Short mmCIF file of C-alpha atoms in Angstrom, two decimals:
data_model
loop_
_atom_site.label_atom_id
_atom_site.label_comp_id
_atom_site.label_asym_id
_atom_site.label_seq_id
_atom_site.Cartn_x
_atom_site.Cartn_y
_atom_site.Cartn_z
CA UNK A 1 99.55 88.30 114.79
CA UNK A 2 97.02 87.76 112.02
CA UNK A 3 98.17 84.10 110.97
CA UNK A 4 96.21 83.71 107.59
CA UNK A 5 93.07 84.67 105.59
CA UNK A 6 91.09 81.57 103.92
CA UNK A 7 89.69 81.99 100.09
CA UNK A 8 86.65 80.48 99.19
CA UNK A 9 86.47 79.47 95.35
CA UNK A 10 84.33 77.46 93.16
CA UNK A 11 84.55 73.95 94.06
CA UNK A 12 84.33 72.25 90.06
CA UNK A 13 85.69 69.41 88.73
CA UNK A 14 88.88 68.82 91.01
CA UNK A 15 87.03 69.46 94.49
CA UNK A 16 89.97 71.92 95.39
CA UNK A 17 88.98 75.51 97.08
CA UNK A 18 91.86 77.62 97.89
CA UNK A 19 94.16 77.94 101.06
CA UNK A 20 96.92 79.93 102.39
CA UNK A 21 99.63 78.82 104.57
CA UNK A 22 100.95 80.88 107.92
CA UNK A 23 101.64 84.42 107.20
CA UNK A 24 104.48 86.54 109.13
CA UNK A 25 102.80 89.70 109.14
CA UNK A 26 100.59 91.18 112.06
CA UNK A 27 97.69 92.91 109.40
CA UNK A 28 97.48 91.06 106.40
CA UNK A 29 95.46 89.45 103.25
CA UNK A 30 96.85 86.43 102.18
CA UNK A 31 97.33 85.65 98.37
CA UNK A 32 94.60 85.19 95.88
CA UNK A 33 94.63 82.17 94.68
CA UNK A 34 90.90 81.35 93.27
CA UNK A 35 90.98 79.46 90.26
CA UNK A 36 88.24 81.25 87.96
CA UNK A 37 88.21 81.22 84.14
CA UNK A 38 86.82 83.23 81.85
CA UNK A 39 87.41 84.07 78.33
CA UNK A 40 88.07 87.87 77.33
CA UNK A 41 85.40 88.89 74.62
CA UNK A 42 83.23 91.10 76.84
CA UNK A 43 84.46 94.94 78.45
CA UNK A 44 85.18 94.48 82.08
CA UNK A 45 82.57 95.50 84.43
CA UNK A 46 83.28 97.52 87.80
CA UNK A 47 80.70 98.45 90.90
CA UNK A 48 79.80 101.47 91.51
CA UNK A 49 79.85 102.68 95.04
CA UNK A 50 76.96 101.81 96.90
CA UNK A 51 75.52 101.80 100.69
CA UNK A 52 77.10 99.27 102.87
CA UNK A 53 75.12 95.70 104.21
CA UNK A 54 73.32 97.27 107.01
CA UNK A 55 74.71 96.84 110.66
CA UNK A 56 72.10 94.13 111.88
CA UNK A 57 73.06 93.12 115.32
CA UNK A 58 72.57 94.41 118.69
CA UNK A 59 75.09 97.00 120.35
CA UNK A 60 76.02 95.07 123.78
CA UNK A 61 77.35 91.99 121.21
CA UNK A 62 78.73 94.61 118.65
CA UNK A 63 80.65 96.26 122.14
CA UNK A 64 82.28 93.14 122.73
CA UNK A 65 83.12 92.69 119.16
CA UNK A 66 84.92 96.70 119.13
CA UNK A 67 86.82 95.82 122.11
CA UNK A 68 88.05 92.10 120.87
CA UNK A 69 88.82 94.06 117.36
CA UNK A 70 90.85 96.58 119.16
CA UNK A 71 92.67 95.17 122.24
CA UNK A 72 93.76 91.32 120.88
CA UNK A 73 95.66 90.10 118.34
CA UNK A 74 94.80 87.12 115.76
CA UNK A 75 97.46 85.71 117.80
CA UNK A 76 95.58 85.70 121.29
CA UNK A 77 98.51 88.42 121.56
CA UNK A 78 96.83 91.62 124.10
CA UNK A 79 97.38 95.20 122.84
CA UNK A 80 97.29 97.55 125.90
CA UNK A 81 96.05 100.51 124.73
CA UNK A 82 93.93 101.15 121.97
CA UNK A 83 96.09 103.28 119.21
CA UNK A 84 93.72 105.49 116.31
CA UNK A 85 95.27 108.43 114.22
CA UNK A 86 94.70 111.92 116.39
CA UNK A 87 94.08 114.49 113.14
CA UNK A 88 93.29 114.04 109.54
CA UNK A 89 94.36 111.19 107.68
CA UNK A 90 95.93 111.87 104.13
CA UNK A 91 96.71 108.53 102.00
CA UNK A 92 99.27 108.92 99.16
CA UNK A 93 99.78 105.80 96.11
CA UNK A 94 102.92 105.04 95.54
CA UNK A 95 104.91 102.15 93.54
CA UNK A 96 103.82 101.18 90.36
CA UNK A 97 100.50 101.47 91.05
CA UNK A 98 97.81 100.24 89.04
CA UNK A 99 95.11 101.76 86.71
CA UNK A 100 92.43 100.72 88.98
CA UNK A 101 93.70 101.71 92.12
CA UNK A 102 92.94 105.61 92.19
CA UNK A 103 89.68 105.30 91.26
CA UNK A 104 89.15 102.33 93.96
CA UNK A 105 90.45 104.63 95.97
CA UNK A 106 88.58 107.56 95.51
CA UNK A 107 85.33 105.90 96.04
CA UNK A 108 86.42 104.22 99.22
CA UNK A 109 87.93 107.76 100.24
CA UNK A 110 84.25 108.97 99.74
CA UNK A 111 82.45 105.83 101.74
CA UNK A 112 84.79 106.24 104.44
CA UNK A 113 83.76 110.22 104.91
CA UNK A 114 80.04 109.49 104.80
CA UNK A 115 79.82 106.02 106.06
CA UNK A 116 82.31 106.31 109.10
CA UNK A 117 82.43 110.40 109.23
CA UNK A 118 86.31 110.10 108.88
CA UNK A 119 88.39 113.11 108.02
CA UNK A 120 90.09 111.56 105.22
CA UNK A 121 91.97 112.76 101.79
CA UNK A 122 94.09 111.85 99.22
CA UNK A 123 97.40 113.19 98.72
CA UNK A 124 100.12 113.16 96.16
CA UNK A 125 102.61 114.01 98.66
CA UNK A 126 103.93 112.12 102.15
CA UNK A 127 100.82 111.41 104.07
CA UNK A 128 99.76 109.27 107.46
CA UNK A 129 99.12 106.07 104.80
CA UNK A 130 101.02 105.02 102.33
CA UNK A 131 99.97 102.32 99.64
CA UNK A 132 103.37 101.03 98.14
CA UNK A 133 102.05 98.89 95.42
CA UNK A 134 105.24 96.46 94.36
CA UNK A 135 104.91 93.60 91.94
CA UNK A 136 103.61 90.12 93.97
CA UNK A 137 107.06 88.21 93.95
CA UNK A 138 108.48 91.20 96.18
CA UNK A 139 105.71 91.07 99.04
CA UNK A 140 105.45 87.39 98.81
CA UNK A 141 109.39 87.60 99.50
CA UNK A 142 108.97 90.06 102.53
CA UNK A 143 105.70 87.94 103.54
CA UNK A 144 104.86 84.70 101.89
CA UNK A 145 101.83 84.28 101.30
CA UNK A 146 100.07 87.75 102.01
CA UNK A 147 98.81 89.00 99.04
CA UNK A 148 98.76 92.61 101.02
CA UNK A 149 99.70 93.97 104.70
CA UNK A 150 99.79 96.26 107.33
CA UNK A 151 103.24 97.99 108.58
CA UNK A 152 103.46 100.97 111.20
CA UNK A 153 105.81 103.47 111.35
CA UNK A 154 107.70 102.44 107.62
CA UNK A 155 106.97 104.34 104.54
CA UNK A 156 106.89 101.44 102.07
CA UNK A 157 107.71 98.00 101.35
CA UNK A 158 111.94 98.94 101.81
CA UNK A 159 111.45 100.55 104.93
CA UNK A 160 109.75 97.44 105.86
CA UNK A 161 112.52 95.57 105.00
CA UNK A 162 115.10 97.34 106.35
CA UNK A 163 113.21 97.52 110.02
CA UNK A 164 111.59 94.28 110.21
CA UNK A 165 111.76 92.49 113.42
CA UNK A 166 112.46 95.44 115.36
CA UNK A 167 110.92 97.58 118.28
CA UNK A 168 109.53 99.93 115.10
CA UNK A 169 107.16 97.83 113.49
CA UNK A 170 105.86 95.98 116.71
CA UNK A 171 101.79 97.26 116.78
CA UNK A 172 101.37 96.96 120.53
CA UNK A 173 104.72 99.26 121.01
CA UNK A 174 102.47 101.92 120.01
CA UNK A 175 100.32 104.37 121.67
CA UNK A 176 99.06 106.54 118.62
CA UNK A 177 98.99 106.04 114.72
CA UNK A 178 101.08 108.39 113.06
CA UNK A 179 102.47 106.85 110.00
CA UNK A 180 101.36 103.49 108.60
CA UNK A 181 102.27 101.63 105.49
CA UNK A 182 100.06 98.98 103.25
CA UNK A 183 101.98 96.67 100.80
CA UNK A 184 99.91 96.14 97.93
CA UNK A 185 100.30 94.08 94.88
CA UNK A 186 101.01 95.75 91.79
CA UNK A 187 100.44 93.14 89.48
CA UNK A 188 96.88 92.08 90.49
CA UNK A 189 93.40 92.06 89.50
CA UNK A 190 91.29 95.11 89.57
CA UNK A 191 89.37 93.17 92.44
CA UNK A 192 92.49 91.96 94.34
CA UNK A 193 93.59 95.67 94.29
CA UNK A 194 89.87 96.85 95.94
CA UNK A 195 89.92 94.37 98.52
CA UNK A 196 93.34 95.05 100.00
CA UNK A 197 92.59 98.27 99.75
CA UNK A 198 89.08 98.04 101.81
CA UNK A 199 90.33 95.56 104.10
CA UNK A 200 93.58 97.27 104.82
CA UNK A 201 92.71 100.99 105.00
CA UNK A 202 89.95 100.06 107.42
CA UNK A 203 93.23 98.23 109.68
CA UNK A 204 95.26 100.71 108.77
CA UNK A 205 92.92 103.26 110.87
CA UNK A 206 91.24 100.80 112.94
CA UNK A 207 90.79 97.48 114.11
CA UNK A 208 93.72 95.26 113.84
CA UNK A 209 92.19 91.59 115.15
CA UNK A 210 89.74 89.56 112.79
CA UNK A 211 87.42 87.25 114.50
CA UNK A 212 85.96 83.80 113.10
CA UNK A 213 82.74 84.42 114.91
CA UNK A 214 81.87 88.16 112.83
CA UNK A 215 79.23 86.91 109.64
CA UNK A 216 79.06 90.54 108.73
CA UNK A 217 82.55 91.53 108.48
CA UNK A 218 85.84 91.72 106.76
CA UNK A 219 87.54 91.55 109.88
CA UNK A 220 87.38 87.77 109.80
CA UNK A 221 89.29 85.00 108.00
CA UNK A 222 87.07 82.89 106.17
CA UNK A 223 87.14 86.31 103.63
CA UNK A 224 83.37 85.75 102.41
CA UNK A 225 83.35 89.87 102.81
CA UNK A 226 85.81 91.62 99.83
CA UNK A 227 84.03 95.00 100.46
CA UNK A 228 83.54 97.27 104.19
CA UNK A 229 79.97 96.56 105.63
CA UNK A 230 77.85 98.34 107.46
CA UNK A 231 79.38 97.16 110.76
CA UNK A 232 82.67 97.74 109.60
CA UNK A 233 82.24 101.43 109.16
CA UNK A 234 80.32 101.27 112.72
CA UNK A 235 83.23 100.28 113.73
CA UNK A 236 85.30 102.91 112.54
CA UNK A 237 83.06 105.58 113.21
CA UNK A 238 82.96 103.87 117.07
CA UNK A 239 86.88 104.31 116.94
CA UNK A 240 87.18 107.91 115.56
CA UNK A 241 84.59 109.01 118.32
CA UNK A 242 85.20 112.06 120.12
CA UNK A 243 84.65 109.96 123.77
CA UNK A 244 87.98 108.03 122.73
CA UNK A 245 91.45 108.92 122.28
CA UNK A 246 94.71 106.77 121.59
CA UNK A 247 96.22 105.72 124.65
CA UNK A 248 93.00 104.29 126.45
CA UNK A 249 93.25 100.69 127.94
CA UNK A 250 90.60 98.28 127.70
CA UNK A 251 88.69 99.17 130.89
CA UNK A 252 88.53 102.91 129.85
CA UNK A 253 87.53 101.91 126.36
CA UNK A 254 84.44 99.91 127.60
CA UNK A 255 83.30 101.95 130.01
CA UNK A 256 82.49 104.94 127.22
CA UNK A 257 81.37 102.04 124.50
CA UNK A 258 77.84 101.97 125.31
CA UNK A 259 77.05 105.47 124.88
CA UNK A 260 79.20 105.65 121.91
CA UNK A 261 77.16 102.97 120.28
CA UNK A 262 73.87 104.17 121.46
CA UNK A 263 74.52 107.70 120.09
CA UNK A 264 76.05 106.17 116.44
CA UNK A 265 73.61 103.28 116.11
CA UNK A 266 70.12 103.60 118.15
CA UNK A 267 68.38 100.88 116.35
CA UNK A 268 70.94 98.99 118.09
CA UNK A 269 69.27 98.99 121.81
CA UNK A 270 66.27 97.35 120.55
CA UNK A 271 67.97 94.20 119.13
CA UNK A 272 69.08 90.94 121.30
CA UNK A 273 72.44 89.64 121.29
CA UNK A 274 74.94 88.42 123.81
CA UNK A 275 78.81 88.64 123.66
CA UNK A 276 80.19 85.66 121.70
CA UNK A 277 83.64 84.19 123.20
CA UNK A 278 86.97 84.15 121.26
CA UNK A 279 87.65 81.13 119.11
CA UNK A 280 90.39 78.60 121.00
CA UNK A 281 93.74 78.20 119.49
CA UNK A 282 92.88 74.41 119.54
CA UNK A 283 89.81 74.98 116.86
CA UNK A 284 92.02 77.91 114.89
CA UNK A 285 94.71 75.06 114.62
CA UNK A 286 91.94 72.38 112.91
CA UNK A 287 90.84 75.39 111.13
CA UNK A 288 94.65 75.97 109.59
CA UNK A 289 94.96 72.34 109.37
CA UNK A 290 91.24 72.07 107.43
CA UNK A 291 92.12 74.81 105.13
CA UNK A 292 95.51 74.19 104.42
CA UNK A 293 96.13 70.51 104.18
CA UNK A 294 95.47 68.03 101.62
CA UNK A 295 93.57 65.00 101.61
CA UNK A 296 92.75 63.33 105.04
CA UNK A 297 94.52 65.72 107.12
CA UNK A 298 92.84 68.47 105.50
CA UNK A 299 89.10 65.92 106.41
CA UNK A 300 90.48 65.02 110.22
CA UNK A 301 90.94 68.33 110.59
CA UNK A 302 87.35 69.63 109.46
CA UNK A 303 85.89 66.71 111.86
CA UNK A 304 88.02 68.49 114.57
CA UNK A 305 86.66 71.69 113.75
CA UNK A 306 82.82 70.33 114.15
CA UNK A 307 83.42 68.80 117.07
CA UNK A 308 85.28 72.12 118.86
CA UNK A 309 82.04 73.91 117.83
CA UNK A 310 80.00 71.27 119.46
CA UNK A 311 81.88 71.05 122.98
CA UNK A 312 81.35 74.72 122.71
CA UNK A 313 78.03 75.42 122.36
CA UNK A 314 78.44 77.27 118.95
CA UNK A 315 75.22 77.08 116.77
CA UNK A 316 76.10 79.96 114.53
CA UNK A 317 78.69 81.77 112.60
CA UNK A 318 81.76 79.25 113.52
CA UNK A 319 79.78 76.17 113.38
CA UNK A 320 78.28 77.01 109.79
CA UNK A 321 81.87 77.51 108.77
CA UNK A 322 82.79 74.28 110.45
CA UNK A 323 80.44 72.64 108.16
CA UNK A 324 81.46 74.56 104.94
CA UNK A 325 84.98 73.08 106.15
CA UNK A 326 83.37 69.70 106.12
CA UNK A 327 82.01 70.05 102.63
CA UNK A 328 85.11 71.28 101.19
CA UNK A 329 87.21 68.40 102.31
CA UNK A 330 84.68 65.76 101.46
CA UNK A 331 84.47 66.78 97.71
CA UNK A 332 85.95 64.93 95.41
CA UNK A 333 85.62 62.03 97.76
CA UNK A 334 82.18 61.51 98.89
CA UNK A 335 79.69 63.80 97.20
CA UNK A 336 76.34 63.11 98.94
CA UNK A 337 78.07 63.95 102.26
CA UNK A 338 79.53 67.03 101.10
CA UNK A 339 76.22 68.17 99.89
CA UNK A 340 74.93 67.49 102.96
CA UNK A 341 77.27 69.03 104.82
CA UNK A 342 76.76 72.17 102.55
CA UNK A 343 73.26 72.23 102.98
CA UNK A 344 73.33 72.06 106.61
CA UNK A 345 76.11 75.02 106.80
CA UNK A 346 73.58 76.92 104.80
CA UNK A 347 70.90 76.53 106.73
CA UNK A 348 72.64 78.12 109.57
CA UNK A 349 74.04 80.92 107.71
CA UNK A 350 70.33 81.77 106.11
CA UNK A 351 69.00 82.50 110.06
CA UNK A 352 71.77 85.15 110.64
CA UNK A 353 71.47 88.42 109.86
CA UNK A 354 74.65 89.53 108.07
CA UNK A 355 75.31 86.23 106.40
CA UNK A 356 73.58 85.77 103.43
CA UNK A 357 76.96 86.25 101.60
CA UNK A 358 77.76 83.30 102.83
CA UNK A 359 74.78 81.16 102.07
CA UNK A 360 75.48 82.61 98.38
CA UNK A 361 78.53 80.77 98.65
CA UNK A 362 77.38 77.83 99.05
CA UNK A 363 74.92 77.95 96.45
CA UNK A 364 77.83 78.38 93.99
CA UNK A 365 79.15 75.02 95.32
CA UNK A 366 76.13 73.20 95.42
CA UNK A 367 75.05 74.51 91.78
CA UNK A 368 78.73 72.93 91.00
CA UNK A 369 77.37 69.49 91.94
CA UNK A 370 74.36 70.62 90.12
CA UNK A 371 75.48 71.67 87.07
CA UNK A 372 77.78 68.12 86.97
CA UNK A 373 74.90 66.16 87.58
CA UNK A 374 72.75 67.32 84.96
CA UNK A 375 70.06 69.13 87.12
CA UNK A 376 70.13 72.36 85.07
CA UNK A 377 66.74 73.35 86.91
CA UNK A 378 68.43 73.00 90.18
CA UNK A 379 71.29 74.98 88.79
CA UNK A 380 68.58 77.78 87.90
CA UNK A 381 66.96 78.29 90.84
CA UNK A 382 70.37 78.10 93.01
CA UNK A 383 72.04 81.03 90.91
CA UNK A 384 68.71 82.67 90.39
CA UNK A 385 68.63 83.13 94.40
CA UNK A 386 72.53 83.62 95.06
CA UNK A 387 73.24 86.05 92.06
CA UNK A 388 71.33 88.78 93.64
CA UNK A 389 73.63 88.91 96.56
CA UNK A 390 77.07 88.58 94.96
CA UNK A 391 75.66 91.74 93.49
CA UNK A 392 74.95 93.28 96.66
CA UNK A 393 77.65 92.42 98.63
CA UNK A 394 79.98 93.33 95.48
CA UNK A 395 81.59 90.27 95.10
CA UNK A 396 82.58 89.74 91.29
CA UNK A 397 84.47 86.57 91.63
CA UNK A 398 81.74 85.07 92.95
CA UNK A 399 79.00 86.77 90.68
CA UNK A 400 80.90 85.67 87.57
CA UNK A 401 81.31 82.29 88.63
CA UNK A 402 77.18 81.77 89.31
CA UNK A 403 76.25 83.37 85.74
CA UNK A 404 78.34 81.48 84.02
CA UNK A 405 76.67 78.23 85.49
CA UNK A 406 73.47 79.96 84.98
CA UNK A 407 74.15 80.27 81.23
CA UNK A 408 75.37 76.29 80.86
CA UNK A 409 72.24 75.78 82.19
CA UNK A 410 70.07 77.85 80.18
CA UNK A 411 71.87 76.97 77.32
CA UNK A 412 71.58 73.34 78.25
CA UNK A 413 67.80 73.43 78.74
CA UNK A 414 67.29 74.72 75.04
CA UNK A 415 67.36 78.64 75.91
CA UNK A 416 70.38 79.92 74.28
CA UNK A 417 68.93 83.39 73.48
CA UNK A 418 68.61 84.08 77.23
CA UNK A 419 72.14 82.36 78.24
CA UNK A 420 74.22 84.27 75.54
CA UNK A 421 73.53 87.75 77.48
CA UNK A 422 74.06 86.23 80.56
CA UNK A 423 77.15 84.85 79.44
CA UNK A 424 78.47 87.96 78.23
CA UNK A 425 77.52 89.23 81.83
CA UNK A 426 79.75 86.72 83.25
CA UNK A 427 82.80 87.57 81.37
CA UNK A 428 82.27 91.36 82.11
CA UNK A 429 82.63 90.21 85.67
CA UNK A 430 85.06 87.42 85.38
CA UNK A 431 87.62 90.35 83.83
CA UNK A 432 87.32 92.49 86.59
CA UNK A 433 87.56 89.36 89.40
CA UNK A 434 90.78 87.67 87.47
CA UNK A 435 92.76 90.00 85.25
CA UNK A 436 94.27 88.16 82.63
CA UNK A 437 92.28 86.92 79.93
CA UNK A 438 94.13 83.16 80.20
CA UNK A 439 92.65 83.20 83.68
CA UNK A 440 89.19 84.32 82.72
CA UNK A 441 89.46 81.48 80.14
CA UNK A 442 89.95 78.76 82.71
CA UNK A 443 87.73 78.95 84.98
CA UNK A 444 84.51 79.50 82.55
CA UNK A 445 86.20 76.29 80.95
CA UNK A 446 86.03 74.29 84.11
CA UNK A 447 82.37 75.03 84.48
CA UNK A 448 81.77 74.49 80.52
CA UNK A 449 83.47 70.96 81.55
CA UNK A 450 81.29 70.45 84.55
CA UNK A 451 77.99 70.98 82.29
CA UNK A 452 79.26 69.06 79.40
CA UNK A 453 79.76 66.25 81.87
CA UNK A 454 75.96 66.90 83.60
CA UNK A 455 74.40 66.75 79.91
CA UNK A 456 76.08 63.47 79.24
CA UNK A 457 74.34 61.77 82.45
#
């Protein structure tokens, strides 16, 4: 059971990032709740499709990854066999679904068929997937706090309803795909609605577990990735391969794996790696506790999480995360320590391949501190490096969030002809990230208040 996805957002003024509580559903995105602002003068700005973040890791660790994805539950719960749809896959909208979902759609439709090699369409009629996009208040009703989820054998949000907590919508009862249903939110953000629908498409066909430990993946719940990477689509390629069929256990699964993944990905055999462990309830827990809590529960837990990582041996993914953890709770409170903290979660993330999203991240919150602070210059070359790669990885939340610091500080350091573009950038962004215009307005206010209070010092 997938318990909960964690949102990163911009740190500002009130130190707060945002959290989700426990979610009931087995596959599922938990709400959105990143406080952005931006006001509303500029057209909104979309992505184009684009290729994926490479796959940079080696296949033995990537085989370990497919088989934790596939046979284990967020829960620690086992699946015994692996489960995949046998035939094409048709998707169908239905609900009140909004404008920016059919062309999301489409060009996920079209990364899927190149990227993965899947035999996928849209239809207008029944099909294998069903998107069922109903406003928020009626998933959050079914599922609080999931923003969007995962549901076999229903057609829609009041099938769901009606055979919840049955035999019928239990995923390890099953041993082949053959109709599966996505709540989506109808009332969301053009970028809420393209990051349930990568996220749970991929599930939908796919893997069902997310894992802590993945820095190149959306199947994992610190949610730095909104878009499908390159090992994502590995992964569903690896699953749609013609050496594997639903029904397989474990054993049968990994025997075939290597060949699968020397065939799909060659480059693969050449690079190191060794398997990584699944995380321990008792660091998930501090993790929940970290990310959900307030105040010095939300900091005990963090130190809890740090020192999990260190009994384990981790020097990577989880520990850099452990750190971020560390940072968030200590804002607000104790800023030098939270910058440290940052800094040192950074530093981790920048020497593995696959996470520079998440080093990006942390720019954002250090050029917070930055930008409050009055180091504009510090605040340049911070968004100057991170911007690049919230454009890459297609994250416009993020990307709106570093412009608009970049043009406080431009405009701050006497170079208002350059920030004025820039700023127009941001708001492009900002639209597509957040929706409403009130929303948009916020958060570039917040970080208009953070620089008014750096140019005072």
């Amino acid at each position: 059971m997938r318990l909960f996805k964690l949102l990163t957002a911009l740190v500002l003024s009130t130190g707060l990032t945002a959290c989700v509580a426990p979610q009931a559903a087995d596959v599922s995105k938990s709400v959105f709740d990143d406080p952005v602002s931006r006001p509303g003068a500029h057209a909104m700005h979309a992505f184009a499709s684009g290729p994926a973040i490479g796959v940079m890791r080696g296949n033995a660790e990537m085989a370990n990854d497919f088989l934790d994805l596939h046979f284990r539950m967020e829960s620690g719960r086992a699946l015994p066999v692996m489960t995949r749809f046998e035939g094409p896959i048709t998707v169908a909208l239905t609900g009140a679904v909004p404008p920016a979902a059919r062309s999301e759609l489409a060009r996920l439709i079209t990364r899927f068929r190149t990227e993965a090699g899947l035999d996928i369409s849209q239809t207008s009629g029944p099909a294998a997937i069903t998107v069922d996009f109903q406003p928020k208040s009626a998933l959050r009703r079914a599922v609080p706090s999931a923003a969007c989820f995962v549901v076999p054998n229903v057609t829609g949000l009041a099938d769901y309803t009606k055979k919840r907590n049955t035999a019928a919508v239990d995923w390890a009862k099953l041993n082949r795909r053959e109709r599966i249903a996505i709540m989506a939110p109808a009332d969301a953000s053009p970028q809420e609605v393209r990051d349930c629908l990568h996220e749970e498409l991929a599930q939908a066909m796919g893997p069902l577990n997310d894992l802590f430990r993945l820095p190149d993946s959306v199947f994992n719940d610190d949610n730095f990735h909104s878009v499908l990477t390159g090992f994502d689509m590995l992964m569903l390629r690896a699953t749609y391969a013609p050496e594997l069929r639903s029904g397989m256990n474990e054993a049968e699964v990994a025997a075939r794996l290597p060949a699968i993944l020397a065939r799909l990905n060659p480059r693969g055999q050449g690079i190191g790696g060794s398997a990584k462990q699944l995380s321990p309830r008792s660091w998930i827990s501090a993790t929940e506790a970290s990310f959900g809590a307030r105040g010095g529960n939300r900091t005990d837990a963090a130190e809890r999480m740090i020192s999990i990582a260190k009994a384990q041996g981790w020097t990577g993914n989880r520990m850099a995360f452990s750190l971020f953890a560390r940072g968030r709770a200590l804002t607000g409170n104790n800023a030098p320590a939270a910058i440290e903290a940052y800094t040192q979660a950074a530093r981790i993330w920048r020497s593995i391949p696959g996470a520079q999203i998440q080093a990006a991240h942390v720019d954002m919150q250090l050029g917070a501190f930055a930008l409050s602070a009055g180091q504009f210059d510090q605040v340049l070359m911070l968004t100057d490096r991170a911007i690049p790669v919230a454009r890459s990885h297609q994250n416009a939340s993020l990307l709106a969030s570093l412009l608009a610091m970049r043009a406080e500080a431009l405009e701050a350091t006497g170079r208002s002809a350059e920030a004025r573009p820039v700023r127009l950038d941001s708001q492009g962004w900002a639209r597509y990230a957040f929706g409403s215009d009130a929303q948009v307005r916020a958060r570039l206010s917040d970080i208009s208040t953070l620089a008014r209070r750096g140019g005072r010092g």
